Coordinates of C-alpha atoms in Angstrom, one line a residue:
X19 CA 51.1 16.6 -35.5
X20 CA 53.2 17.9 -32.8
X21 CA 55.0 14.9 -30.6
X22 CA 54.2 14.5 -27.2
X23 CA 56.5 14.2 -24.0
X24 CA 53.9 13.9 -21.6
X25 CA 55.2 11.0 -19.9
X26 CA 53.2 8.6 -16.9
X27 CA 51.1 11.5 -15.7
X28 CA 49.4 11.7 -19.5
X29 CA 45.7 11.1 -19.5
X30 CA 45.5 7.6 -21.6
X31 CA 42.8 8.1 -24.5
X32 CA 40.3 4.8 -24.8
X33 CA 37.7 4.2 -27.4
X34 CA 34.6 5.3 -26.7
X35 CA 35.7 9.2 -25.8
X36 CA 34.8 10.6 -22.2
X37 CA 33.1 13.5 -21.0
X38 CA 33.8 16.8 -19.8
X39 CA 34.2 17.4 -15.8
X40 CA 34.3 21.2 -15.0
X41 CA 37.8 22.1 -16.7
X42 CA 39.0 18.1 -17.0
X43 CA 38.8 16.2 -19.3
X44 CA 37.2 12.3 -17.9
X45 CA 38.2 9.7 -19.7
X46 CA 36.3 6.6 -19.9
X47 CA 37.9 3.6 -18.9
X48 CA 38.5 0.7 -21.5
X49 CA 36.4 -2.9 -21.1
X50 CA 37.6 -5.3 -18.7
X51 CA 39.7 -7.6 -20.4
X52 CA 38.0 -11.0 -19.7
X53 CA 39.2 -13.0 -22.1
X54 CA 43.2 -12.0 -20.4
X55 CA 42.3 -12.1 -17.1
X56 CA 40.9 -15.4 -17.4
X57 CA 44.1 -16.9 -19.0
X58 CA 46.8 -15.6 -16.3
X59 CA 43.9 -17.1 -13.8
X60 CA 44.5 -20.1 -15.1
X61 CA 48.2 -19.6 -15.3
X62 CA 48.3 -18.5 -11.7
X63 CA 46.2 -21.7 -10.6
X64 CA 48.8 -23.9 -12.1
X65 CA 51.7 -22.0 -10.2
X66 CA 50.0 -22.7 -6.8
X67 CA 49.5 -26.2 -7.6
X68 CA 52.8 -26.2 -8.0
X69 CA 53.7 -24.6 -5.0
X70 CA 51.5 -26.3 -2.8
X71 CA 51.3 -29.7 -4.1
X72 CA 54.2 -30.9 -1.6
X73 CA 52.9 -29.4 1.7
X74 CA 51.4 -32.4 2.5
X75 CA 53.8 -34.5 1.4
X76 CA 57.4 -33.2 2.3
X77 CA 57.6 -35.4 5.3
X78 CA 57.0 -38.4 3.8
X79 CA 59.3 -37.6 1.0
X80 CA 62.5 -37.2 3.2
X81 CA 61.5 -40.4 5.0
X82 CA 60.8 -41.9 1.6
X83 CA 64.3 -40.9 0.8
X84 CA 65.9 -42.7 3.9
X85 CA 68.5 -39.4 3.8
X86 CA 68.0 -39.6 8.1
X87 CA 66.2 -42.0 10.4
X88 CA 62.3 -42.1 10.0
X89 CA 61.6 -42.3 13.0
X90 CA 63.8 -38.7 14.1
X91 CA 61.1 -36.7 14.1
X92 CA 63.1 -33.4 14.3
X93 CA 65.3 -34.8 11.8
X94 CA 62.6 -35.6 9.5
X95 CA 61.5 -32.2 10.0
X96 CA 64.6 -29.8 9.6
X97 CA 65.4 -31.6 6.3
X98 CA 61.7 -31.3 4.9
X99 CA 62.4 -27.7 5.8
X100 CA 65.5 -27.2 3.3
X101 CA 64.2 -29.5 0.5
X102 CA 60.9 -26.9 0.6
X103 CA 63.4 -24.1 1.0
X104 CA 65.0 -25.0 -2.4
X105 CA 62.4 -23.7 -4.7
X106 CA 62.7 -20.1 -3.4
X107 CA 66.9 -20.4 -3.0
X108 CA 66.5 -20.3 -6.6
X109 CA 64.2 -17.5 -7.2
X110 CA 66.6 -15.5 -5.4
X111 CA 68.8 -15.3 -8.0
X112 CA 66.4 -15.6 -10.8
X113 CA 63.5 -13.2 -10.0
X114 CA 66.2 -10.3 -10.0
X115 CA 66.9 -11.0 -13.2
X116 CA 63.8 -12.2 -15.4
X117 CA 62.0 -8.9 -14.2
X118 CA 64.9 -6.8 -15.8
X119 CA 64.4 -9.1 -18.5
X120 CA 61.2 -9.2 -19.3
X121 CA 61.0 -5.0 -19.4
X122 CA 63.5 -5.4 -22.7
X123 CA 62.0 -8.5 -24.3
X124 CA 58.4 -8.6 -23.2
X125 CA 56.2 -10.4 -20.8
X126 CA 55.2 -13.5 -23.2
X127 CA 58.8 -15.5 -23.7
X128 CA 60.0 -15.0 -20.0
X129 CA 56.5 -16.5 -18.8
X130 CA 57.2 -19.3 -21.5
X131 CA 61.0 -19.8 -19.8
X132 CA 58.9 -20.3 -16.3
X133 CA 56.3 -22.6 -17.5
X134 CA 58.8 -24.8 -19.8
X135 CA 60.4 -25.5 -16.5
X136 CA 57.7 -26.1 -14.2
X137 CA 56.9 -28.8 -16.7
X138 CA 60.3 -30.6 -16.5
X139 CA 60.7 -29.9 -12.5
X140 CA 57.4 -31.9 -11.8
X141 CA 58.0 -34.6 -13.9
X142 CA 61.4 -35.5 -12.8
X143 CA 60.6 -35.0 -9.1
X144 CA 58.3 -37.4 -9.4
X145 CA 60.8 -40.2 -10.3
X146 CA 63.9 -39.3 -7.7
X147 CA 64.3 -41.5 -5.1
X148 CA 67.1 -39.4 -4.0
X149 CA 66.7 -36.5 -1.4
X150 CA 69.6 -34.5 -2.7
X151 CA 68.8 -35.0 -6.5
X152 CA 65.2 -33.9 -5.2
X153 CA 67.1 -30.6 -4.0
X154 CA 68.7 -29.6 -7.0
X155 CA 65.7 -30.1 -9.2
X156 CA 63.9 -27.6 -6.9
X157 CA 66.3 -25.8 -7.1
X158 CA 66.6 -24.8 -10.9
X159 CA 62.9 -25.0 -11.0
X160 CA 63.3 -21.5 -9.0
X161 CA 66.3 -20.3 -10.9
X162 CA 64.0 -20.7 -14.2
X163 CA 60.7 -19.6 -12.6
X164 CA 59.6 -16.3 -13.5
X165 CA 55.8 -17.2 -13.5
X166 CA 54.6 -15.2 -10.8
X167 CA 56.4 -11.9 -11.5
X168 CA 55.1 -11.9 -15.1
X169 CA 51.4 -12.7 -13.8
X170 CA 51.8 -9.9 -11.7
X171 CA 53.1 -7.3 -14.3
X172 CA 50.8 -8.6 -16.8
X173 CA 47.5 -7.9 -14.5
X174 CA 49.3 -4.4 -13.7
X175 CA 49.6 -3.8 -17.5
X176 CA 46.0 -5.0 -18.7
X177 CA 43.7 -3.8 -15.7
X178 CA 43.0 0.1 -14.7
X179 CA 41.7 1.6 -12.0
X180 CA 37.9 1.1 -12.7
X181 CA 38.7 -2.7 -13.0
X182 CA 41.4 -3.8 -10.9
X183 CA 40.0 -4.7 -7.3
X184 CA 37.7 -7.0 -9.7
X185 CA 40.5 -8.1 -11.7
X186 CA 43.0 -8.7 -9.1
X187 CA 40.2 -10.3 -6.9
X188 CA 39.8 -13.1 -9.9
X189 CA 43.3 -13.6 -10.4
X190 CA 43.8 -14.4 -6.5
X191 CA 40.8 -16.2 -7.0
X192 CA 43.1 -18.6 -9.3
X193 CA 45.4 -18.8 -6.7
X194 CA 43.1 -20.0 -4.0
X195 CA 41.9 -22.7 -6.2
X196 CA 45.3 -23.5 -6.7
X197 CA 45.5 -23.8 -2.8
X198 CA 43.0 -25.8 -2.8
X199 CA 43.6 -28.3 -5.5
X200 CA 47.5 -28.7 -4.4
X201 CA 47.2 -30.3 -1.5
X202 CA 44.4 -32.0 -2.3
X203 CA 46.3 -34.1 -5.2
X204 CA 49.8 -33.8 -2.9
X205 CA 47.9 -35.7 0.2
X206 CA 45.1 -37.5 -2.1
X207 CA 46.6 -39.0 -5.4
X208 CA 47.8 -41.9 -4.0
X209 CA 47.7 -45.6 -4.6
X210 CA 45.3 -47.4 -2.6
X211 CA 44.4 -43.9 -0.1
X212 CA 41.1 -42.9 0.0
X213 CA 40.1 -42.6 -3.5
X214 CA 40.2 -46.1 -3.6
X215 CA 43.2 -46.3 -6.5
X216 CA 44.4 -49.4 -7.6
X217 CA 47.8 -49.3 -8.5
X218 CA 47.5 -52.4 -10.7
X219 CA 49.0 -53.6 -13.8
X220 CA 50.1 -50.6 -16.0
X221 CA 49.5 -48.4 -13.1
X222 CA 52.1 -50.8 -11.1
X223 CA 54.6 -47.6 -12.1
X224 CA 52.6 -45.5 -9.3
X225 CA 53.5 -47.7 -7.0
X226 CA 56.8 -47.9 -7.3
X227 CA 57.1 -44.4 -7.4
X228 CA 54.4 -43.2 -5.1
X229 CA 55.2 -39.4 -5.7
X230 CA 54.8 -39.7 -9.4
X231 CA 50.8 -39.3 -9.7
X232 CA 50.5 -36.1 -7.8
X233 CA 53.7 -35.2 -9.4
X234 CA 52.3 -36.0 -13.0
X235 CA 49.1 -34.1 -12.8
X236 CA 51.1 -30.9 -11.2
X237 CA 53.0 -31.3 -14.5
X238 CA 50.2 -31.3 -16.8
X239 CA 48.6 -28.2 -15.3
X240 CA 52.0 -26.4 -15.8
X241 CA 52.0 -28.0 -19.7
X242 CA 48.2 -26.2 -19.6
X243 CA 49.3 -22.9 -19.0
X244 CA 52.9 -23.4 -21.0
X245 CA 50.5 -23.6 -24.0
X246 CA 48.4 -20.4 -22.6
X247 CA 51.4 -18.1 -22.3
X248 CA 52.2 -19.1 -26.0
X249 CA 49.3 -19.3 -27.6
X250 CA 46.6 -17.2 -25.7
X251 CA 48.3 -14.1 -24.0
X252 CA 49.0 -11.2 -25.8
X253 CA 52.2 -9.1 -25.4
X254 CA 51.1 -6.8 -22.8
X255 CA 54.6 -4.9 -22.0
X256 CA 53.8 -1.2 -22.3
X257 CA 55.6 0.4 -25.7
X258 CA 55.6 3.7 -23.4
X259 CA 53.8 5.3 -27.0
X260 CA 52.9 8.8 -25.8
X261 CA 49.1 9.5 -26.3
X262 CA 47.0 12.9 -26.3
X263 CA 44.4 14.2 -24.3
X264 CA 41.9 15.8 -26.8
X265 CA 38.6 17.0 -26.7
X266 CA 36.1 14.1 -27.4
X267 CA 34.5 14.5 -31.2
X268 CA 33.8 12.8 -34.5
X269 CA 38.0 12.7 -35.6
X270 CA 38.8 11.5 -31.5
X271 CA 39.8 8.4 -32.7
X272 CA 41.6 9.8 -35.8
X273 CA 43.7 11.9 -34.5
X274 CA 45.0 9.8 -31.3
X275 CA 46.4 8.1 -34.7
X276 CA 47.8 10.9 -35.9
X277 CA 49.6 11.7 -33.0
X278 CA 51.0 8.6 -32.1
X279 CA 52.4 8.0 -35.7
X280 CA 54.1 11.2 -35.6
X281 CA 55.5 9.9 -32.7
X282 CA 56.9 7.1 -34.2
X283 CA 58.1 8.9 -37.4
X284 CA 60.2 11.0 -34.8
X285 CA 61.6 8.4 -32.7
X286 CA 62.8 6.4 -36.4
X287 CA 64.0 10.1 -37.4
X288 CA 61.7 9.9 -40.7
X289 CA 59.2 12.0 -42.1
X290 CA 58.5 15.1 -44.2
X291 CA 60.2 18.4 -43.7
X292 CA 57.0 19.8 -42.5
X293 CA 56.2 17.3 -40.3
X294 CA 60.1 17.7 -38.5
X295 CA 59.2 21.6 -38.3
X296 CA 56.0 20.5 -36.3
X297 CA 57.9 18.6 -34.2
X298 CA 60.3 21.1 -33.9
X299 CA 58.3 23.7 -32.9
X300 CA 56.3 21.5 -30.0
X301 CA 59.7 21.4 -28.6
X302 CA 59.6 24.9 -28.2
X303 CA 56.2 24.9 -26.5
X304 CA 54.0 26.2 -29.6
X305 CA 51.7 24.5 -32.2
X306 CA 50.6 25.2 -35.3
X307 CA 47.7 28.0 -36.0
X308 CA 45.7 25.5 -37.7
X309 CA 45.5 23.2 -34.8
X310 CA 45.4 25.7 -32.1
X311 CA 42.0 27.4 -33.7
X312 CA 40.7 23.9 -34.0
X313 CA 40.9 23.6 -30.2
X314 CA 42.2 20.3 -30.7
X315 CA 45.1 20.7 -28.6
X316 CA 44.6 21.1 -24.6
X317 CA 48.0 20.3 -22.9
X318 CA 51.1 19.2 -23.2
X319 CA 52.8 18.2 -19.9
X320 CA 56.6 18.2 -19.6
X321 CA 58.5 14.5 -19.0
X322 CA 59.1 14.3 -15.5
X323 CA 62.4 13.1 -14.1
X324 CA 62.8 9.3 -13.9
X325 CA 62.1 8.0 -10.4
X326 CA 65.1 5.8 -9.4
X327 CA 62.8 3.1 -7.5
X328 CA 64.5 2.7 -3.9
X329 CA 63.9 6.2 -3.6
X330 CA 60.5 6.1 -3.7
X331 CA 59.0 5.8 0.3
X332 CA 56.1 4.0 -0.8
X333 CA 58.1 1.5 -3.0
X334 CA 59.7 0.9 0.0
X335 CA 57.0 0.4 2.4
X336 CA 55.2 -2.1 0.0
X337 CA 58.1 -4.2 -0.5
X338 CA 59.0 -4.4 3.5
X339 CA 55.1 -5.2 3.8
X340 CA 55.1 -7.6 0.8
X341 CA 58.5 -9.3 2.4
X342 CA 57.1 -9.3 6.1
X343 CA 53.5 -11.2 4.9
X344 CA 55.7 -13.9 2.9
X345 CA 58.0 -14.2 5.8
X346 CA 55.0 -15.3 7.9
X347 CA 52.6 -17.0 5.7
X348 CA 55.7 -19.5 4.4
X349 CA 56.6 -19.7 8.0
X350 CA 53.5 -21.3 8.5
X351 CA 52.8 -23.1 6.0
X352 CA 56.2 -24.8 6.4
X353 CA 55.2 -25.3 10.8
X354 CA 51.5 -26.4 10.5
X355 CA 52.0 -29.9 8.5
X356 CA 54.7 -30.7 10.2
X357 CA 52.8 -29.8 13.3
X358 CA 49.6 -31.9 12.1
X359 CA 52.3 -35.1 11.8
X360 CA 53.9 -34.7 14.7
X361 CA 53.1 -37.2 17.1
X362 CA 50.3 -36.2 19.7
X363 CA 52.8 -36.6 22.8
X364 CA 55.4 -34.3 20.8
X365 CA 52.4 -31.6 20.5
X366 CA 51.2 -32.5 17.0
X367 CA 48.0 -34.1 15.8
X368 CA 49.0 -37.2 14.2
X369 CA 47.4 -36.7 11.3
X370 CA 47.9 -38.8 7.7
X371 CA 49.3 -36.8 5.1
X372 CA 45.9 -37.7 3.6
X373 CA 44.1 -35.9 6.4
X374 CA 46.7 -32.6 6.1
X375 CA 45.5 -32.8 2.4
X376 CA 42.2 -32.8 3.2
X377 CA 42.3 -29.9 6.1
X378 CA 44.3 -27.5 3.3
X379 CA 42.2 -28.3 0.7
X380 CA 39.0 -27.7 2.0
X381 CA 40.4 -24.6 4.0
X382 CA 40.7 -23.0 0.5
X383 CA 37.2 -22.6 -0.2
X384 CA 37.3 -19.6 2.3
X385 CA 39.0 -18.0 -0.8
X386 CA 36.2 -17.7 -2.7
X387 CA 33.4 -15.4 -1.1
X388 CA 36.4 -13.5 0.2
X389 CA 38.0 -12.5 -3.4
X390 CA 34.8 -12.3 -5.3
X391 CA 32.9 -10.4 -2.6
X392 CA 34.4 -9.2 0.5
X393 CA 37.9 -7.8 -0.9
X394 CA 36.0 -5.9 -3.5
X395 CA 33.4 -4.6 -1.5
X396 CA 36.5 -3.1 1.3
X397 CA 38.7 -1.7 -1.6
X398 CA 35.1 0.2 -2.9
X399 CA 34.6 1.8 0.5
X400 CA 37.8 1.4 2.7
X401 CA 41.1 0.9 -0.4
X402 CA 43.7 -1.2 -0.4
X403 CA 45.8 -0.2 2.3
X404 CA 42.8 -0.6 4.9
X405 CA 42.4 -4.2 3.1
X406 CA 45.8 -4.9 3.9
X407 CA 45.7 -3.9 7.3
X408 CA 42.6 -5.8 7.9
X409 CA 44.7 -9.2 6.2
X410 CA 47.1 -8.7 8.6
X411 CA 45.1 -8.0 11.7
X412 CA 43.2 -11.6 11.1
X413 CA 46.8 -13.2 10.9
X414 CA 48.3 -12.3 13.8
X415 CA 45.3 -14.0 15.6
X416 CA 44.8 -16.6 13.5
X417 CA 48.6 -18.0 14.0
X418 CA 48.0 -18.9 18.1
X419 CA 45.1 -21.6 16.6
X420 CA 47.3 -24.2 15.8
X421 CA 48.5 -24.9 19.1
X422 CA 45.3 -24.6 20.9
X423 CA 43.9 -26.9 18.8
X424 CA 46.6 -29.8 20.2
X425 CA 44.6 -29.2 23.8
X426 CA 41.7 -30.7 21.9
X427 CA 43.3 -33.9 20.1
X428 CA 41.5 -36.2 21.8
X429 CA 37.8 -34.7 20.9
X430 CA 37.7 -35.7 16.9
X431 CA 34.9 -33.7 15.8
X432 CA 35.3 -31.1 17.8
X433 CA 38.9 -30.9 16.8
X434 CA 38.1 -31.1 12.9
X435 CA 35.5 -28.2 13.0
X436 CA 37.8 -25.7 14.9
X437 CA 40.6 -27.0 12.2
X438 CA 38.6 -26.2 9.4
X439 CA 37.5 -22.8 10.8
X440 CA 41.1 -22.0 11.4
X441 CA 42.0 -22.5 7.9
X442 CA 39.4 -20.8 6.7
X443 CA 40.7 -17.5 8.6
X444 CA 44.2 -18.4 7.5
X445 CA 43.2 -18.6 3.4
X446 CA 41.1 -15.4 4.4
X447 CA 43.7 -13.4 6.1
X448 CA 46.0 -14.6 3.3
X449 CA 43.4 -13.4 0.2
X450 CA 43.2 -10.0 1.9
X451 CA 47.0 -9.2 2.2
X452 CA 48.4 -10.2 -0.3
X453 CA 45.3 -8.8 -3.1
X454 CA 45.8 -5.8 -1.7
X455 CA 49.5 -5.7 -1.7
X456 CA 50.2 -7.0 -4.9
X457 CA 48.0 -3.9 -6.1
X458 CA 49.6 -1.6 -4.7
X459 CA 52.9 -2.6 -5.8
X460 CA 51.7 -2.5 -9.2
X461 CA 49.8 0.9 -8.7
X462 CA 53.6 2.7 -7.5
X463 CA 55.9 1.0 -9.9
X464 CA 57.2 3.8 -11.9
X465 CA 56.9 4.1 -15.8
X466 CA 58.7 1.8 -17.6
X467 CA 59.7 0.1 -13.9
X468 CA 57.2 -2.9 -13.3
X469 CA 58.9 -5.4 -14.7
X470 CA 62.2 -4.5 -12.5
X471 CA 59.8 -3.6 -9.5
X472 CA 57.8 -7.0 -9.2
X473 CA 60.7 -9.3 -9.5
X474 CA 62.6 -7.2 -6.8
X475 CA 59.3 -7.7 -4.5
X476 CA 60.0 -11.7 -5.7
X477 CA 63.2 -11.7 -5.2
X478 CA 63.0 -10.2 -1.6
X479 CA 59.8 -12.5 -1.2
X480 CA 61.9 -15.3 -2.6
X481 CA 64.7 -14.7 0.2
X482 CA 62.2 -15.0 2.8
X483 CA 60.7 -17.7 1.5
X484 CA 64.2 -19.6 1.1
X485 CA 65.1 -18.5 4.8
X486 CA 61.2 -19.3 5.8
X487 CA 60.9 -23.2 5.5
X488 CA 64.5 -24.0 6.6
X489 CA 63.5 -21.8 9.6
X490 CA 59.9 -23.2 10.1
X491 CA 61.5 -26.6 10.6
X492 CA 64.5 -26.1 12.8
X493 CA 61.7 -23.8 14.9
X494 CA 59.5 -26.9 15.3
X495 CA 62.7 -29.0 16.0
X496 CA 64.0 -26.4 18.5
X497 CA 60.4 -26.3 20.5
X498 CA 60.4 -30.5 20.2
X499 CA 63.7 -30.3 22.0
X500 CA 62.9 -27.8 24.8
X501 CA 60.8 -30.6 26.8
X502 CA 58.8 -28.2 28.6
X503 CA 54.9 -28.1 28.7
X504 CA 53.4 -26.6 25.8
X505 CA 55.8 -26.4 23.8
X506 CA 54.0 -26.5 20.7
X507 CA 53.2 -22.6 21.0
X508 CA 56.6 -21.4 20.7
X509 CA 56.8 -21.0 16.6
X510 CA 52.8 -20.0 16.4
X511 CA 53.7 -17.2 18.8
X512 CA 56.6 -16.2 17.2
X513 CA 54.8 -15.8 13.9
X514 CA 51.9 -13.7 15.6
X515 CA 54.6 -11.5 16.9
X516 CA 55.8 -10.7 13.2
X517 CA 52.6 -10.4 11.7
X518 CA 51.8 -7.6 14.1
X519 CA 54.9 -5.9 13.2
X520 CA 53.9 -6.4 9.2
X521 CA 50.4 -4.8 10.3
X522 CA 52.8 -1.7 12.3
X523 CA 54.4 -1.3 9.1
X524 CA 51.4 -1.4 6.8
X525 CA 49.6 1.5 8.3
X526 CA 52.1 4.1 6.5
X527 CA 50.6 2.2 3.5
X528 CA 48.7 4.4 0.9
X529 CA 45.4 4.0 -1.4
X530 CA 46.0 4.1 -5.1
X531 CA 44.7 7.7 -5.3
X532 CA 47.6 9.2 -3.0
X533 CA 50.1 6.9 -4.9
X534 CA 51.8 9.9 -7.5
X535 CA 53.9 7.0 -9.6
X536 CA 51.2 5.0 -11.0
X537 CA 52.1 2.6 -14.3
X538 CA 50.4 3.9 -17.3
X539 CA 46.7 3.0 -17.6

């Protein structure tokens, strides 16, 4: 059977045949692969705990640490702001590499690496009492972490078209929860706060170290999906096996076999003499009579030039989009606790790192109608880029809340109602753009070029994200200092002014059928 050289423009042959479209051949699209998507769910919840467990509790960290004076607010704040910067410094250097990494040894023993040290990172944060110990184990937490890009090129690799608004829906879906659950045991799991937890007796160990039970249970979710990306995920890495488009029959299935072992009989160099003269006369363009009276053969499409990927004008536009929403979404995530603690003369709300739990907790739930409903229904009628678009829209008005909300500080419920509405927007906004991204940086990677293309897109994100907290709190600390009325609105408006630049850019964004490098489904 003559080898093909079709390359990422080959129709992919799936079980159960297709059907014939005028002079196309339709193929159908394989089952969705629940059992998969529901383990890198899990794996993606347990990175967002991670992520987000310390929101609510940065502040009181550094002033657990006695590194500057308590009572400095803007102190307090600019050095939250680099110890929350640490974890991304890291991923800097790290996501460059793991996704070149992972395209030569596979998905499964990087996302093992990430996981392994997630574990260790949690645990011993949880014991420091020093601020600049506490940097340095965030810091190789990043350097090791290569959870997110292998989530990302493992949902590229297992979903297709038919199935990925769904699939990538679920999967942020994991990541929601995960927003919801991290702060909740960050600003909750605490001895003697509102759960009522006595820290008694064997527990006395919680209360000498009061970040170790939120630290503890981060740990164990990480040791969860440590044990999922060992024993549950399959190797997903596409092989890049060339398969043929044939006409659906009886032998459809037999012959894709065929043809793929002959391809690997030629790439080994082994074989019968008359199976090298098939192969060498497909290299000339012919095939044998016997096949071609069958009418078993239909096309074979010449290997297109590889695509070097900053070349590519859409790779280009998704990663300035991806980099421009992580800019502004760790920008406020970083400016909105501290915001919350401030002191209501400074601007702030004076809110318990038990209340900022709270608010970002139950702010999450937004998540869920919006990634199992509305983000699937837009991609059906409107696409991704539209999604996107809409995402970033909703941000740039939802970032001018914060400060309004200080007007109100004195009117409780009031005040807690228009909080909890703002975060819902925020989670909603959040679901939208990066869903849609994400997919679309999956749907242009060329072939053989995910791997390498997602941990760029981290890597990039990872800078921003390294630049974003550091900046978040010196913006805060700069505002503080101006002494001028209002004050508060300074870093809101500033990220409202660059999420309407991110939406500028995302309109030269395009739907997955007008992307032309698309990785093999």
């Amino acid at each position: 059977f003559p080898a093909n050289t079709c390359g990422a423009d080959c129709t992919k042959l799936w079980a159960g045949g297709g059907e014939k479209e005028g002079d196309k051949q339709v193929v159908a699209m394989g089952e969705f692969p629940t059992k998969n998507v529901a383990a890198i769910t899990v794996v993606q919840l347990g990175q967002s705990v991670q992520l987000m467990v310390l929101f609510p509790i940065l502040v009181f960290m550094v002033k657990s640490y006695r590194v500057v004076d308590p009572d400095d607010a803007a102190a307090v704040s600019s050095y939250a702001g680099f110890l929350a910067s640490a974890f991304p410094m890291g991923m800097v250097v790290g996501s460059f590499v793991w996704g070149k990494v992972s395209d030569r040894v596979g998905r499964k023993p990087v996302l093992a690496i990430g996981c392994t040290a997630a574990v260790g990172a949690s645990l011993a944060l949880g014991f420091v009492n020093n601020y600049y110990l506490a940097v340095a184990i965030r810091l190789t937490s990043g350097l090791l972490n290569s959870i997110t890009i292998m989530l990302k090129c493992i949902a590229g690799e297992i979903l297709d078209k038919s199935n990925s608004a769904l699939g990538m829906s679920i999967l942020t879906l994991g990541w929601n929860v995960g927003t919801v659950l991290g702060p909740f045991i960050g600003g909750v799991l605490q001895c003697d706060g509102i759960l009522g937890i006595s820290c008694q007796g064997a527990l006395s160990i919680f209360e000498r170290k009061p970040f170790l039970m939120a630290m503890g249970w981060t740990a164990f979710l990480s040791f969860i999906s440590l044990l999922i990306s060992v024993f549950v995920l399959p190797e997903t890495m596409n092989k890049h096996r060339h398969v043929y488009e044939v006409i659906p029959g009886d032998a459809e299935t037999e012959l894709a076999e065929m043809a793929n072992g002959a391809n690997d009989l030629e790439g080994k160099g082994q074989g019968t003499g008359g199976e090298n003269a098939q192969h060498r006369t497909a290299s000339n363009g012919t095939h044998s009579p016997d096949e071609e009276s069958a009418g078993l053969i239909k096309e074979e499409k010449p290997e297109k030039k590889e695509v070097r990927l900053l070349e590519h004008q859409q790779v280009l536009i998704v990663l300035a989009t991806y980099v421009g929403v992580a800019l502004v979404f760790i920008l406020y995530d970083e400016v909105f606790p501290i915001f919350c603690a401030a002191p209501i003369e400074k601007g702030g709300l004076n809110f318990s790192s038990q209340d900022i739990g709270v608010l970002i907790g139950l702010g999450g739930l937004a998540c869920f109608p919006f990634s199992m409903v509305v983000y699937p229904y837009v991609v059906k009628r409107k696409g991704e880029a539209w999604a996107a678009q809409v995402g970033f829209f909703m941000s740039s008005l939802m970032f001018l809340g914060p400060p309004v909300s200080s007007l109100m500080a004195d009117q409780e419920k009031f005040l807690w109602a228009f909080l909890l509405l703002l975060s819902f927007f925020r989670n909603a906004a959040a679901s939208m753009s990066f869903t849609a991204i994400i997919t679309i940086m999956n749907q242009v990677a060329p072939e053989g070029k995910l791997g390498e293309l997602n941990g760029i897109g981290q890597g990039l994100g990872s800078i921003v994200r390294t630049v974003g907290p550091a900046s978040g709190g010196l913006l805060w600390a700069a505002s503080m200092k101006m002494h001028v009325a209002y004050h508060q609105f300074f870093a809101f408006s500033l990220m409202s002014m660059i999420s309407a630049g991110v939406y500028y850019v995302s309109t030269y964004l395009k739907n997955s059928e007008e992307n032309v490098h698309v990785h093999g489904k």
